[in-house]
PDB file of C-alpha atoms in Angstrom:
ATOM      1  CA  UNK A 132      12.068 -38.596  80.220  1.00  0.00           C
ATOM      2  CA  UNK A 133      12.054 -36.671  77.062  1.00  0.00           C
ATOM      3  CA  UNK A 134      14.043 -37.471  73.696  1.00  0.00           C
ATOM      4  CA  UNK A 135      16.220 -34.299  74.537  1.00  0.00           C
ATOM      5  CA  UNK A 136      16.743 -35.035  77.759  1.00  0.00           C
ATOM      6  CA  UNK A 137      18.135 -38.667  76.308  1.00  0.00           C
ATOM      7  CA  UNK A 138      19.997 -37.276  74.075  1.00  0.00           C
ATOM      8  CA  UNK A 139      21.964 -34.820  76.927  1.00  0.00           C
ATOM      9  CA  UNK A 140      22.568 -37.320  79.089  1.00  0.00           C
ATOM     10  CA  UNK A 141      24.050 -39.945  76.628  1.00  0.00           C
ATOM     11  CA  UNK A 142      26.046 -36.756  75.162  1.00  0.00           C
ATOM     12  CA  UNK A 143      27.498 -36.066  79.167  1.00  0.00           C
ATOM     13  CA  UNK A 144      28.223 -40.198  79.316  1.00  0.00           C
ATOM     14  CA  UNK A 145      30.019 -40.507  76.373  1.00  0.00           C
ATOM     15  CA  UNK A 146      32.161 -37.136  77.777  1.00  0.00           C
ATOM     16  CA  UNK A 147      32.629 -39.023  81.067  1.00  0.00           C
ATOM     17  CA  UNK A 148      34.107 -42.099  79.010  1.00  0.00           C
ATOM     18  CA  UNK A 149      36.270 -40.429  77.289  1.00  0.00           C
ATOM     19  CA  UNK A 150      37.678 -38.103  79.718  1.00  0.00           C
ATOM     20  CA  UNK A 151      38.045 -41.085  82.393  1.00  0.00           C
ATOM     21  CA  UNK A 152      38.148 -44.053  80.230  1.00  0.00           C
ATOM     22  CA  UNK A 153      35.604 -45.899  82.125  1.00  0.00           C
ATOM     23  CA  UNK A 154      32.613 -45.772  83.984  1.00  0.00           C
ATOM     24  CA  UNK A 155      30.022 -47.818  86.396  1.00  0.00           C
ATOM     25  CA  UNK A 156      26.282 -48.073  85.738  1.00  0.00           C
ATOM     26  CA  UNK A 157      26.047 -47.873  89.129  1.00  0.00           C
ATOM     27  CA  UNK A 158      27.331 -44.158  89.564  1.00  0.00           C
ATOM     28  CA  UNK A 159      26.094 -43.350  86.539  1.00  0.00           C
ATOM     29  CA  UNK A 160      22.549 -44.078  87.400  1.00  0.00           C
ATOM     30  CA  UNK A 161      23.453 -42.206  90.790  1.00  0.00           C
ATOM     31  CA  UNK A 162      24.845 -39.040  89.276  1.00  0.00           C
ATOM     32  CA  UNK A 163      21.474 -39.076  86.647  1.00  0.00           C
ATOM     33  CA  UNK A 164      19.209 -39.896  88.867  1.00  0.00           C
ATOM     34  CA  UNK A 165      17.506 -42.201  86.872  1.00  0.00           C
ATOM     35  CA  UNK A 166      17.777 -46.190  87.413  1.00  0.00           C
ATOM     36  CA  UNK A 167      20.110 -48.378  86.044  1.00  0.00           C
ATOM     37  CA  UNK A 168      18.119 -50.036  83.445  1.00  0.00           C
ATOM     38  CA  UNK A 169      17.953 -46.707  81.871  1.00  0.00           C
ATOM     39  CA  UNK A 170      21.705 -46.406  82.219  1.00  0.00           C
ATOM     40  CA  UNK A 171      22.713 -49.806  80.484  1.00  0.00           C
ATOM     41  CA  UNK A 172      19.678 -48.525  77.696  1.00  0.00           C
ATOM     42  CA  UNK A 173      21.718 -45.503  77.085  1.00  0.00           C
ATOM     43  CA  UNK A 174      25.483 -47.605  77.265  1.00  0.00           C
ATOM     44  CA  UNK A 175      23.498 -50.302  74.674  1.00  0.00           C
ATOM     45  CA  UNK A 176      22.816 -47.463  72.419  1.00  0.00           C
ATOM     46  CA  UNK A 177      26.207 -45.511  72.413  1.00  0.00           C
ATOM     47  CA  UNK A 178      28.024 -48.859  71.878  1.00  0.00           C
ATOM     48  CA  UNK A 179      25.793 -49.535  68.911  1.00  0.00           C
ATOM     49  CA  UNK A 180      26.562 -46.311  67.237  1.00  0.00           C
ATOM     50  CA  UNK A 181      30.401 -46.869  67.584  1.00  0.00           C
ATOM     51  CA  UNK A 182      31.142 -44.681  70.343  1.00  0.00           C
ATOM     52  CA  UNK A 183      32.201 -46.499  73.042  1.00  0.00           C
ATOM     53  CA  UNK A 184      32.617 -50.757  74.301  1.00  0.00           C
ATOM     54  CA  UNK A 185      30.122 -51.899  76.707  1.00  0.00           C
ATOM     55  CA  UNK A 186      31.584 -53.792  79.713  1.00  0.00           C
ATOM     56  CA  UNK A 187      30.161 -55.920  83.046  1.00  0.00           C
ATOM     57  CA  UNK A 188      28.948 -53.168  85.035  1.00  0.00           C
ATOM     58  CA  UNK A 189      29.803 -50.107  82.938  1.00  0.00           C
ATOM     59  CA  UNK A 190      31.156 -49.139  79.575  1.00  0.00           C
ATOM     60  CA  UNK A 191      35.158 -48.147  78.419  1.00  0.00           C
ATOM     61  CA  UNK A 192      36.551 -45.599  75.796  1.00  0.00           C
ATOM     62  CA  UNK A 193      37.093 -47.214  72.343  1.00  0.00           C
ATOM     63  CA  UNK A 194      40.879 -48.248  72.410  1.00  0.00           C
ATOM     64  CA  UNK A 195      43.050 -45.794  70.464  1.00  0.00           C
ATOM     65  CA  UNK A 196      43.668 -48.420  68.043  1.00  0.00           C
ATOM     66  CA  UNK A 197      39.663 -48.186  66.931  1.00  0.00           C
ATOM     67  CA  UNK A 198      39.330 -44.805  67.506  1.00  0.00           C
ATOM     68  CA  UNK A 199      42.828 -44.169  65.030  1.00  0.00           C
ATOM     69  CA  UNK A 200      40.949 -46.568  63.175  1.00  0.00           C
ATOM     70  CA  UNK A 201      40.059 -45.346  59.138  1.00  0.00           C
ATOM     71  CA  UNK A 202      37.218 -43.615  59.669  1.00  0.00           C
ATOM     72  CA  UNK A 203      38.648 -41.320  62.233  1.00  0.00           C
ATOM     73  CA  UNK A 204      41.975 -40.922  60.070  1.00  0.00           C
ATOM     74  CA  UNK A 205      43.051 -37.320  59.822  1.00  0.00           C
ATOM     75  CA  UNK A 206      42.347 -36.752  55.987  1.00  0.00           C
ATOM     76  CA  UNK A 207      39.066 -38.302  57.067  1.00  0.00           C
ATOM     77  CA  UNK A 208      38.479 -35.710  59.269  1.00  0.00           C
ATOM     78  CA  UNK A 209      39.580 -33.102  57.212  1.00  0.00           C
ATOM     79  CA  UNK A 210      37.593 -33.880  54.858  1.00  0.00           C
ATOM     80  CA  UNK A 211      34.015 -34.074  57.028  1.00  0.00           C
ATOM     81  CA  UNK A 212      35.090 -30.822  58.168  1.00  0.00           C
ATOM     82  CA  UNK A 213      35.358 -28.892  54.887  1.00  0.00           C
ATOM     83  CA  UNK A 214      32.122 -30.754  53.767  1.00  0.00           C
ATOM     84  CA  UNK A 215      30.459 -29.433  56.866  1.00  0.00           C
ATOM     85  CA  UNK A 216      31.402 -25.949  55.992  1.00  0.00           C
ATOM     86  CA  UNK A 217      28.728 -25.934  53.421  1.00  0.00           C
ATOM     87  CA  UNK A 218      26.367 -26.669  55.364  1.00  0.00           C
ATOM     88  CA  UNK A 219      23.747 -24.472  56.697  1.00  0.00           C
ATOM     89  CA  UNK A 220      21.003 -24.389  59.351  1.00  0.00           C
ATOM     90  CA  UNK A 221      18.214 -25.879  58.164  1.00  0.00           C
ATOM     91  CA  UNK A 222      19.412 -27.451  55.239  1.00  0.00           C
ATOM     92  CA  UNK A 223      17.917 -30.607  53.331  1.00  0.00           C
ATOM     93  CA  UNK A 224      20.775 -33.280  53.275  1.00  0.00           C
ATOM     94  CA  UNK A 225      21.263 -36.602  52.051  1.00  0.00           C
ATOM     95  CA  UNK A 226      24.070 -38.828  53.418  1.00  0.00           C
ATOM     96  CA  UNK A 227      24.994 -41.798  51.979  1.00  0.00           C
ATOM     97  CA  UNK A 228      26.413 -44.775  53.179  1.00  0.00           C
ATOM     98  CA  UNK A 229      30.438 -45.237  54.097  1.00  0.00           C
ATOM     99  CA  UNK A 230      32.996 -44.246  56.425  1.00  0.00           C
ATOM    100  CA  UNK A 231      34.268 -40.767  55.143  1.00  0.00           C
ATOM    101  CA  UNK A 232      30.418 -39.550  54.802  1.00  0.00           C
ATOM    102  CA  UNK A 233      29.825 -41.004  58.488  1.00  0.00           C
ATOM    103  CA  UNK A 234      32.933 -38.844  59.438  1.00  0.00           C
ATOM    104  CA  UNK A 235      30.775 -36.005  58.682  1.00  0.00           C
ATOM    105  CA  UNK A 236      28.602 -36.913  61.671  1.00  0.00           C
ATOM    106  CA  UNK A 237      30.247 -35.441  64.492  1.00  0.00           C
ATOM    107  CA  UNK A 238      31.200 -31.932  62.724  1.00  0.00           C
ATOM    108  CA  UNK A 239      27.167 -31.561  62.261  1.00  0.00           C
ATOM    109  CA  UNK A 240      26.434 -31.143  66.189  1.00  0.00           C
ATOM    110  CA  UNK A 241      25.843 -27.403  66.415  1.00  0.00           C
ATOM    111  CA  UNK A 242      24.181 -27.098  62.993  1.00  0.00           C
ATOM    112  CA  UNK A 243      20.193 -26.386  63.992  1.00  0.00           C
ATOM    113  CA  UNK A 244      17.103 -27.476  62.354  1.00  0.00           C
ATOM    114  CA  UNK A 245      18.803 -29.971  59.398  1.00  0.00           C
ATOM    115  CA  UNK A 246      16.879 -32.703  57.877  1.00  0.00           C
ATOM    116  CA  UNK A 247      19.082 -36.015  56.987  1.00  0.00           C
ATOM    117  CA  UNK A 248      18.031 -38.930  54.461  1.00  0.00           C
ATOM    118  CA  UNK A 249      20.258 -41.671  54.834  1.00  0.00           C
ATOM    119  CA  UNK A 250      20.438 -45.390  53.975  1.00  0.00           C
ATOM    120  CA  UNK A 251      22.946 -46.448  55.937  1.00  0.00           C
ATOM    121  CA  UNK A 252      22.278 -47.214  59.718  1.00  0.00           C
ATOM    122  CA  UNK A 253      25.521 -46.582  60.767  1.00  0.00           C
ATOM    123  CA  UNK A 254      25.049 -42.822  59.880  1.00  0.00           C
ATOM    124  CA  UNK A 255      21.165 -43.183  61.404  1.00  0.00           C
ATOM    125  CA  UNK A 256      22.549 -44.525  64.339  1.00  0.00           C
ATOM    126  CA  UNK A 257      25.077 -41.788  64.874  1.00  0.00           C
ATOM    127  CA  UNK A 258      22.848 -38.787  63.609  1.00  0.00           C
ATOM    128  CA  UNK A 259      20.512 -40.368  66.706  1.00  0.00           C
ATOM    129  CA  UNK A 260      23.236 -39.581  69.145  1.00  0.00           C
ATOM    130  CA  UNK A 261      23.625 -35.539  68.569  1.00  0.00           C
ATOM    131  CA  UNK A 262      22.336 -33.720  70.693  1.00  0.00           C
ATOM    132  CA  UNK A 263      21.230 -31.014  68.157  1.00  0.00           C
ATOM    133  CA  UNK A 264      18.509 -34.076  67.352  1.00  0.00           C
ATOM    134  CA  UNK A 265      18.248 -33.346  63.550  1.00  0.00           C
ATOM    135  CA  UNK A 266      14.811 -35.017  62.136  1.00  0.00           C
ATOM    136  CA  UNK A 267      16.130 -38.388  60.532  1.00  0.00           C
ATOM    137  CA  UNK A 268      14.681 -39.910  57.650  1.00  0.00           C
ATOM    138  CA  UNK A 269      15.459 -43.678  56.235  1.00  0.00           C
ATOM    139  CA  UNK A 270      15.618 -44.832  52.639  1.00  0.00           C
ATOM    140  CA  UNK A 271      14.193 -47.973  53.610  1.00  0.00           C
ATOM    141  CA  UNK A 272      14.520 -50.667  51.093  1.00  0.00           C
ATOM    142  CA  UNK A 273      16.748 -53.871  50.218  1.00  0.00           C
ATOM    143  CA  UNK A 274      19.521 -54.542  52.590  1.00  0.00           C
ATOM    144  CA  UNK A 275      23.249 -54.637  50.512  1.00  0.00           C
ATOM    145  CA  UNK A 276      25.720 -56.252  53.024  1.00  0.00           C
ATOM    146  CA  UNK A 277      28.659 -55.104  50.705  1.00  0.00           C
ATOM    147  CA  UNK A 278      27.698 -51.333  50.764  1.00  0.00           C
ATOM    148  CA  UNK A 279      26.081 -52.100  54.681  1.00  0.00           C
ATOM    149  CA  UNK A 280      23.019 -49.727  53.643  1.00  0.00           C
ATOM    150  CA  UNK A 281      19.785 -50.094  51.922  1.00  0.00           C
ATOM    151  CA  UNK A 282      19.258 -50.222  48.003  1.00  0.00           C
ATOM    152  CA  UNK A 283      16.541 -51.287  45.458  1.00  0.00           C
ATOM    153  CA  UNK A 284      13.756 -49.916  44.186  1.00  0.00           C
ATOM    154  CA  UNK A 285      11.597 -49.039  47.243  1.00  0.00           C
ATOM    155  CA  UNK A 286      14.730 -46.808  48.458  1.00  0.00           C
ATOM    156  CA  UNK A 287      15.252 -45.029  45.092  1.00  0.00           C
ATOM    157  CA  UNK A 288      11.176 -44.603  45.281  1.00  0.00           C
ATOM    158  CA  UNK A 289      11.097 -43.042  48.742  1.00  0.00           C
ATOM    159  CA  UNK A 290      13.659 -40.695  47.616  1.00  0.00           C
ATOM    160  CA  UNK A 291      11.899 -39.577  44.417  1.00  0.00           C
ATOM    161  CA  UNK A 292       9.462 -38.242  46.523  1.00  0.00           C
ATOM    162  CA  UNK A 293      11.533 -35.130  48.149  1.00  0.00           C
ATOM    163  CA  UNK A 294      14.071 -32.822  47.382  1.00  0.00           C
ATOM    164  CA  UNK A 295      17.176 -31.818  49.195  1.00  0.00           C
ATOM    165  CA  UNK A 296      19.645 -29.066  49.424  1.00  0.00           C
ATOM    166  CA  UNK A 297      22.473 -31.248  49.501  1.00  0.00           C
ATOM    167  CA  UNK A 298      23.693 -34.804  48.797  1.00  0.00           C
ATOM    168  CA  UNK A 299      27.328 -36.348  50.350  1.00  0.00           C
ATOM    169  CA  UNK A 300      28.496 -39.543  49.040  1.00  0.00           C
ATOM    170  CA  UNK A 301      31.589 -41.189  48.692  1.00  0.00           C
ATOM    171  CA  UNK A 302      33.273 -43.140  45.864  1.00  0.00           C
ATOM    172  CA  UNK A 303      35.841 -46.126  45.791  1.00  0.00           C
ATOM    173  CA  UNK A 304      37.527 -44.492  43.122  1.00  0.00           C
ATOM    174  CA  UNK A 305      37.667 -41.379  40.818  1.00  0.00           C
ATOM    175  CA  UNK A 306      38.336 -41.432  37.100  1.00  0.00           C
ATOM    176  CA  UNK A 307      39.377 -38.057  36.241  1.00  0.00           C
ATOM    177  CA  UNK A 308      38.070 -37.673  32.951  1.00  0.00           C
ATOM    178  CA  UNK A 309      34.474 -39.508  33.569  1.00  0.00           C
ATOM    179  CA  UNK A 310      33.305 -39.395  37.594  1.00  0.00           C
ATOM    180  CA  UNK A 311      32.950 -41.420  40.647  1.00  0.00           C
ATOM    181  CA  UNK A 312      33.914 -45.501  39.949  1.00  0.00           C
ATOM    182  CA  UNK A 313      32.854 -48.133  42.431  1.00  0.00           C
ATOM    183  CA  UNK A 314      33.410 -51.591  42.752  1.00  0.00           C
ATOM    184  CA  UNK A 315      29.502 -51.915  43.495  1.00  0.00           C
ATOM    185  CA  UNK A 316      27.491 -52.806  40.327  1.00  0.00           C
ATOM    186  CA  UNK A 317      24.422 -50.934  42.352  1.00  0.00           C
ATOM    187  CA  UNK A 318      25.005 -47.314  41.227  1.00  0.00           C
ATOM    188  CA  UNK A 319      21.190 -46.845  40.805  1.00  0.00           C
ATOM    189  CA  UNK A 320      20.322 -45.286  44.172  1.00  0.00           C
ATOM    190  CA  UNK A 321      23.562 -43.254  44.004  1.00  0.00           C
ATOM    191  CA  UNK A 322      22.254 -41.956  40.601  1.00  0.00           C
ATOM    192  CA  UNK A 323      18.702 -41.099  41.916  1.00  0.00           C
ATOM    193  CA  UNK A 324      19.905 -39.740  44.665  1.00  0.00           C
ATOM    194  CA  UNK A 325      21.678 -37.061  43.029  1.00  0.00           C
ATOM    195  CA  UNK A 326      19.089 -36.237  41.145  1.00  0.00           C
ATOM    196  CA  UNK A 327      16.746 -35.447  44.007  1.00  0.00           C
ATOM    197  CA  UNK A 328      19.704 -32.738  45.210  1.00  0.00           C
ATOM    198  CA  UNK A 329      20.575 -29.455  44.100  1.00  0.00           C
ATOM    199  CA  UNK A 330      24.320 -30.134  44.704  1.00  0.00           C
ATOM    200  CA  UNK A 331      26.141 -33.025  44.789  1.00  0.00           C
ATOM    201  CA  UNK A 332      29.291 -33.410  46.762  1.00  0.00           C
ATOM    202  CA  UNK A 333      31.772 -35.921  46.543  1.00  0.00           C
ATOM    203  CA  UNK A 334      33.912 -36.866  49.741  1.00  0.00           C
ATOM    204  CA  UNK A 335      37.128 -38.830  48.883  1.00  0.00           C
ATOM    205  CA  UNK A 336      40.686 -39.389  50.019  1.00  0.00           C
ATOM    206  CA  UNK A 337      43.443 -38.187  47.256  1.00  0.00           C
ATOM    207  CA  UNK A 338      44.851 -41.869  47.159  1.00  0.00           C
ATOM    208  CA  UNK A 339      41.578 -42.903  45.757  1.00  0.00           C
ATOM    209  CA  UNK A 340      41.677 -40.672  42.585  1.00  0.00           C
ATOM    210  CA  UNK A 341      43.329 -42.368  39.303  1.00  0.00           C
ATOM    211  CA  UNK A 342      41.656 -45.556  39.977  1.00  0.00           C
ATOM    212  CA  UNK A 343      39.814 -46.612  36.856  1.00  0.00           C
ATOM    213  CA  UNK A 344      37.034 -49.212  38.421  1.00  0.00           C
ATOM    214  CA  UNK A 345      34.971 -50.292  35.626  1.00  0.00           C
ATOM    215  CA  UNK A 346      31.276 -49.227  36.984  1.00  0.00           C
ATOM    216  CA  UNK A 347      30.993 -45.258  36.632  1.00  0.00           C
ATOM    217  CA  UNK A 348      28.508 -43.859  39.323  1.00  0.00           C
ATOM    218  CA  UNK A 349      28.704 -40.235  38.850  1.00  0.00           C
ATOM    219  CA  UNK A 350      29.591 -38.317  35.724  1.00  0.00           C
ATOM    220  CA  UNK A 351      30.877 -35.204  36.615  1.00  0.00           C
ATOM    221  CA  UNK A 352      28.108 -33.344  34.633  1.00  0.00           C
ATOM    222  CA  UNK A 353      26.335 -34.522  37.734  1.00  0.00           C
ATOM    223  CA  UNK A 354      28.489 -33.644  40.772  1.00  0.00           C
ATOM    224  CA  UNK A 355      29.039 -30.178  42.064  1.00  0.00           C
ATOM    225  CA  UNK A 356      31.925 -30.397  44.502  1.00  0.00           C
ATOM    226  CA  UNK A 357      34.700 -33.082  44.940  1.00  0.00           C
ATOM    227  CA  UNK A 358      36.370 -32.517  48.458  1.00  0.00           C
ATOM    228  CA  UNK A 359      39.275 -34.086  49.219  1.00  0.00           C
ATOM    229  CA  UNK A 360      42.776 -33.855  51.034  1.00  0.00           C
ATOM    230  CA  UNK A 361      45.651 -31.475  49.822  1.00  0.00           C
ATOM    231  CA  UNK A 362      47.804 -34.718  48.778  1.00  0.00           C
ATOM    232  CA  UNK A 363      46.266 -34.342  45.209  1.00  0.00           C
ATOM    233  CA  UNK A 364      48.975 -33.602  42.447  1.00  0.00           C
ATOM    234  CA  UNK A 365      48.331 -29.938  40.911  1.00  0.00           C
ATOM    235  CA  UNK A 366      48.144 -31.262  37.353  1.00  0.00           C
ATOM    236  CA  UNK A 367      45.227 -33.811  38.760  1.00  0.00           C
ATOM    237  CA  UNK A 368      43.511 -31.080  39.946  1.00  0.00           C
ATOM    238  CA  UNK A 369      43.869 -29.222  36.819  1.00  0.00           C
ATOM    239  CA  UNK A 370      41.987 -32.314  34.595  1.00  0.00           C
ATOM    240  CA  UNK A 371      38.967 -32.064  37.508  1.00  0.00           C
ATOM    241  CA  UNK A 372      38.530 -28.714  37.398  1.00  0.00           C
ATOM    242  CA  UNK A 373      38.391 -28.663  33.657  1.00  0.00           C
ATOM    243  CA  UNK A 374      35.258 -30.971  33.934  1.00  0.00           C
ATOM    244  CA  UNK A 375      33.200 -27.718  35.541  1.00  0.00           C
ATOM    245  CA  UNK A 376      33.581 -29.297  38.856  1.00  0.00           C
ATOM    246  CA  UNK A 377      34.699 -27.309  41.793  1.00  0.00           C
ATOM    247  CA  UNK A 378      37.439 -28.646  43.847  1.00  0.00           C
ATOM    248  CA  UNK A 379      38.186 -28.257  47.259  1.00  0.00           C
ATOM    249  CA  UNK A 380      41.625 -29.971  48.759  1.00  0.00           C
ATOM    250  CA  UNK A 381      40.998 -29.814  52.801  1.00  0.00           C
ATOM    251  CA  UNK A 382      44.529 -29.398  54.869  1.00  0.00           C
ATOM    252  CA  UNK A 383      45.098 -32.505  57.089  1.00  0.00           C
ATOM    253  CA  UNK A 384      46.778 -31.019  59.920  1.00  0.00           C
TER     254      UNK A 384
END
């Protein structure tokens, strides 16, 4: 069985679960032709990447409670979706940890031949289950349970050794005069990783922007694009794009 061949049939499961809400290892295996080992393999690895809840004999849909849930809020998904405007085929992209850069994942599906650094294994895990099969690529490193990704040295080193087209991240917070703020006194991966991208793009929900954390990541001398939702007050956006840094508020429909 081939990794593409994986990858469609785990792609045609998770369809099946969430058209029908359910299914049975049993008839999957049937409709597959494959055994049922290799059925529960492929229900083990969708549940790990978020997408579904395993069950005795089969798998359900996420409840709509979880899939509601923040990371799949609408000015969530707005926001992947304008950041995966700019991408293009082929492109060089690094995507850092949290849940508005893993919303990104599912909007990159039809993009062809892109190569993604990340040090988060949530993203890893759910870059693993497109079926467009971009080549991944893992920091590596020192595990930070607070960010859930990987950070130290060894990561920043592995990342000093290529260059990328593009870098998302996120940000707890956004002072507008200085940058990106985090609660996370680890800003030194953040900081290399920009600098081993030709743009930097910030992904961040409106209600986050104002908050004056004390631990500056970014300076804005060092971030391209700040994406966010179209809740942002005009004379906020004003003081942003002042700082040279081009703003883009996505529509949450």
């Amino acid at each position: 069985m081939t990794k593409r061949n994986t990858q469609q049939r785990r792609h045609l499961i998770l369809t099946q679960v969430n058209e029908l809400g359910e299914v049975a290892v049993d008839i999957l295996a049937e409709q597959f032709q494959t055994s049922e080992v290799t059925i529960r393999k492929d229900l083990t690895a969708l549940e790990k990447s978020g997408l579904l809840l395993r069950r005795y004999g089969g798998a359900i849909a996420l409840p709509k409670e979880i899939v509601s849930d923040d990371i799949d809020s609408k000015r969530k998904v707005a926001i992947a979706k304008a950041a995966a405007k700019l991408i293009k085929d082929h492109n060089r992209i690094i995507i850092d940890s949290g849940r508005t850069t893993a919303a990104m994942i599912p909007e990159l599906g039809s993009k062809r031949g892109l190569v993604v650094m990340t040090n988060a294994i949530k993203v890893a895990n759910r870059l693993l289950a497109l079926e467009n099969e971009p080549t991944l690529l893992m920091t590596g490193g020192t595990w930070d349970p607070h960010s859930e990704s990987f950070q130290g040295q060894v990561a920043e080193n592995v990342l000093r050794s290529y260059d990328f087209d593009q870098l998302f991240i996120g940000a707890d917070g956004i002072d507008v005069e200085r940058g990106t703020t985090t609660f996370n006194e680890l800003v030194g991966l953040s900081q290399v990783m920009a600098g081993a991208a030709r743009e930097v793009i910030v992904l961040v929900e409106s209600e986050k922007i104002g908050r004056r954390i004390p631990n500056l990541e970014l300076p804005w001398q060092n971030v391209t694009t700040l994406i966010t939702d179209n809740n942002l007050a005009l004379d906020t956006r004003k003081v942003i794009e002042a700082c040279g840094v081009q703003l883009i508020c996505a529509e949450v429909k």
